[in-house]
Amino acid sequence: MKGLAPIATVAVLLALVPFITASNAVLNFLVMAFLIALAGQGWNILGGYGGQYSFGHAAFFGTGTYVTAVLQVRYGMNAWLCFALGIAGGALVGAVIGGLSFRSGLRGSYFALVTLAFAEVLRIVASVAPITGAGVGTLIKLDLRPEAFQFQSRAPFYWVLLALLVVSLILTRIIEDSRFGAYLVALRENEDAAKALGVDTTLVKLGAMTISAAITAAAGGFYAQYFLFVDAGIAYGPWISVEALLAPIIGGVGTVFGPLLGALVIRTLGELTKIVAGDAPGLDLVIYGSVLVAVVAFAPRGIAGLIERVRGRLTPPAAPSLERSHG
Amino acid sequence: MAEPLLQVENVSKHFGGLRAVDGASLAAEQGRITVVIGPNGAGKTTLFAMITGFLRPTSGSIRYDSVDITGEPPHRLARRGIARTFQIVQPFPALTVRENIAVGSHLRHAKRADALAAASATGEAVGLGGQLDKPASALTVAGRKRLELARALAIGPRLLLLDEVLAGLNPSEVRDMVPVIRGIAARGVTILMIEHVMQAVMSLAETVYVLSEGRIIAQGRPQAIASDRLVVEAYLGRGAAAQMTEEAVHA
Amino acid sequence: MVSSVILVPALLNGLMTGAVYALVALGLTLIYGVLHIINFAHGALLTAALFAAFFANKLLGIDPYVAALFLAPLFFGIGYALQRFVIGPAAHGEDRNILLVTLGLAVMIENALLYAFRADTRTINLSYAFDVVEIGNSFLAVPRVVAFGVVVAIAALLWFAMRWTDTGKAIRAVAKEKLGAELSGINVAHIYAVTFGLGTACLAVTACLLIPTYYINPHAGNAFVLIAFTIVVLGGMGSVAGAMLGGLFVGVVESFSGLYLGESLGQIGIFVMFILVLLFRPSGLFGERA
Ligand SMILES: Nc1ncnc2c1ncn2[C@@H]1O[C@H](COP(=O)(O)OP(=O)(O)O)[C@@H](O)[C@H]1O
Ligand SMILES: [Mg+2]
């Protein structure tokens, strides 16, 4: 299949990083960036390709996190199995929210609102329900064995996450090249026209939301294993809804590498903020918010769009750029 | 004689107090070109929206291929072989012309490569061969009309509804499009079209329906309709009859 | 069996709270009705207004009710500038972009407040904060009665302004038929900004009405805005009367459900109601602008 070569190249280069540096700071940074990239890739399937902007992807991230943690702690199940069930749980939550929203015909601002509200409901429930550890949170017992999805060092965590990320990139590429993907993009561009051509837009959106939720839930499950701690503010908090959306929008919505690019950028900005201003709560998000506004204003197609524009200037004008019309 | 492919029976659509379509009936015979004419606001587009499932009729029924399809959603009707174009063109702006058409081709081709190949062939058939790699947003008005037609054709329809595909084209563009439409009909596709360009109506139509204020007020062969001065004067406005006969003479 | 001794005060208190909700909703619905956008920065702007009212009192010793007289124009200016110079130009006319820009602004404002003032919760002390008046046999807090009166007055004022002033007429023209208004020489960008400014000014007044009895922290505004969204969807997007009635209704519902269900469940109740309202209103209402 064409288009897999860039993904393979990126995968190999990134897999080599732990051999080049053993610095925990570097690996930590990349783990957080990949985590956001993975969550963002989930958002990108639905928002970037399908044009349905969710403001509540925390609902899926958090479900992945809690299912992974709670099943282990309360029922002593195997961590990998819990992780898989976390992904399934996220997908289920996505299917339910999507089913309700799309069947009610919610789109645009209303879809954004309702996803945000669902995430908030889950956050409040998680902060009072006994099974989630309520306000205290849930701590996963230290058990540094690969069978328990815990490792002695950062590098194996890094490779597992990288593998998940690469799977999400390949999946996105496959979707791009499939009928499902063509239908998804078509309904983003013009829903009525898509319907007239035989596209069951409700079903396609629902499918996209389910896949999207599963990917973001995988990021959540990984988070639980990496930090071994979950509480409602982390799992279902607005921070992840914002970062999951920010990464693809900054990197380039509806592109395979957009979320990864964007995640690296926002995490770099976050680190720079910390270096300049210390660990000041809120300042990183102030910068993310400004970047979001600036990107929408000046580079609506993100970094990917900028690259394309530069490339368009370098190549002869015969190849027209794919600038999206605002008509 | 066989049952018509499409039979609209006594269909109405009310928007609040407005009766946009008011008990209209018509039939489209298999393999023929049937044209609906009528002044602006007569309810033609609304009628098409009901046939293609975008609007649910307030009352009445629609039969297609001997099945009652009233109230079925658009994507199901498309799968049954009913295609439409939009009067106000509805391209997928960020996609290329080929990708636009391929969305339609996917109905019959699951594989991306097959759909794209079929899309290229359809694009060439309607005269978009040189523009397949352009973004749809870069097309001229005439190009966009052709794209509407190509996308609808791409689903492999049995019944094709065209809503003013010639509007906004200059006379030479109209002359280019007329044989394309005739060619589609010649391959056995039943066509129901809304058209204002009388020159095209006269040369393409086998049956003409006149819709006015939501009602069918006349039907028949184009010559008969055109010479029905009273009908034309009353419902297409003063001077239209004269213009029509004049165009018929020149055609 | 709950007697009228509890029910009547619960009803009156619900109406008082509802009036404040209504004012938040009024700002939101005004902006939606004219610009057809959902302003996701509404909550953050309310929080900012709460901080402004707080510091006006703490640092300058200005009574919140007096502060409203200059905070309302100040926030009008802020809202005007945001729409005219940030949201409008950045959105390139696309709804999806407006969504993102107002979200970005919300994140910026809320976290700037968090950065500047930390997560601490603050209150101010006013001599009259705990004064009560007796109506029938219910005791009502004076600040809440004042709030109720002010909201009703503002709604009336706004209603008249929309009908009898040139700007009001222009706003209604733009809300109804943007293109037509533009063709008849109305400066749509200016009217949009004025409307956004009015919506933001409503928040400044809300803040001044709330501060005597309410606490503030960098997330304080959010609770109100979700309720306001519920009200606006319930009352009909863009309807001023709907916002008022919806606000009072939600206030009363909340007051009664608090009576029977307790605090934390009450909070979920609002969200659940919100989701249900969004999902089960006839879908025709939710057709977005093309
Ligand atoms: N969705 C709608 N809601 C309300 N009125 C409509 C709607 N669609 C069409 N109409 C009205 O119905 C009438 C018929 O419109 P239309 O079918 O577009 O006419 P035509 O295509 O013959 O010009 C017009 O008066 C139009 O304003
Ligand atoms: Mg029409």
Tab-separated table of C-alpha atoms and ligand atoms in Angstrom, chain B residues 15 18 20 39-46 87, ligand 1:
chain	number	residue	atom	x	y	z
B	15	PHE	CA	-44.212	24.835	5.011
B	18	LEU	CA	-47.334	27.916	2.537
B	20	ALA	CA	-45.097	24.855	-1.775
B	39	PRO	CA	-42.026	30.019	-12.788
B	40	ASN	CA	-39.644	30.625	-9.886
B	41	GLY	CA	-41.101	29.575	-6.573
B	42	ALA	CA	-43.553	27.186	-8.243
B	43	GLY	CA	-42.337	24.324	-6.053
B	44	LYS	CA	-40.181	22.428	-8.551
B	45	THR	CA	-37.132	22.051	-6.326
B	46	THR	CA	-39.359	21.114	-3.394
B	87	GLN	CA	-29.863	23.612	-8.322
D	1	LIG	N1	-37.397	24.678	3.587
D	1	LIG	C1	-38.319	25.594	3.247
D	1	LIG	N2	-39.006	26.239	4.203
D	1	LIG	C2	-39.940	27.145	3.899
D	1	LIG	N3	-40.286	27.474	2.655
D	1	LIG	C3	-39.629	26.873	1.643
D	1	LIG	C4	-38.628	25.900	1.882
D	1	LIG	N4	-38.157	25.449	0.689
D	1	LIG	C5	-38.859	26.125	-0.250
D	1	LIG	N5	-39.746	26.974	0.307
D	1	LIG	C6	-40.689	27.838	-0.403
D	1	LIG	O1	-41.454	27.003	-1.236
D	1	LIG	C7	-41.720	27.645	-2.470
D	1	LIG	C8	-41.250	26.767	-3.602
D	1	LIG	O2	-39.833	26.801	-3.676
D	1	LIG	P1	-39.010	25.956	-4.718
D	1	LIG	O3	-39.449	24.547	-4.641
D	1	LIG	O4	-37.573	26.218	-4.466
D	1	LIG	O5	-39.442	26.597	-6.090
D	1	LIG	P2	-38.797	26.466	-7.533
D	1	LIG	O6	-37.725	25.441	-7.495
D	1	LIG	O7	-39.932	26.090	-8.401
D	1	LIG	O8	-38.265	27.812	-7.880
D	1	LIG	C9	-41.042	28.986	-2.414
D	1	LIG	O9	-42.009	29.944	-2.031
D	1	LIG	C10	-40.006	28.816	-1.338
D	1	LIG	O10	-39.741	30.028	-0.692
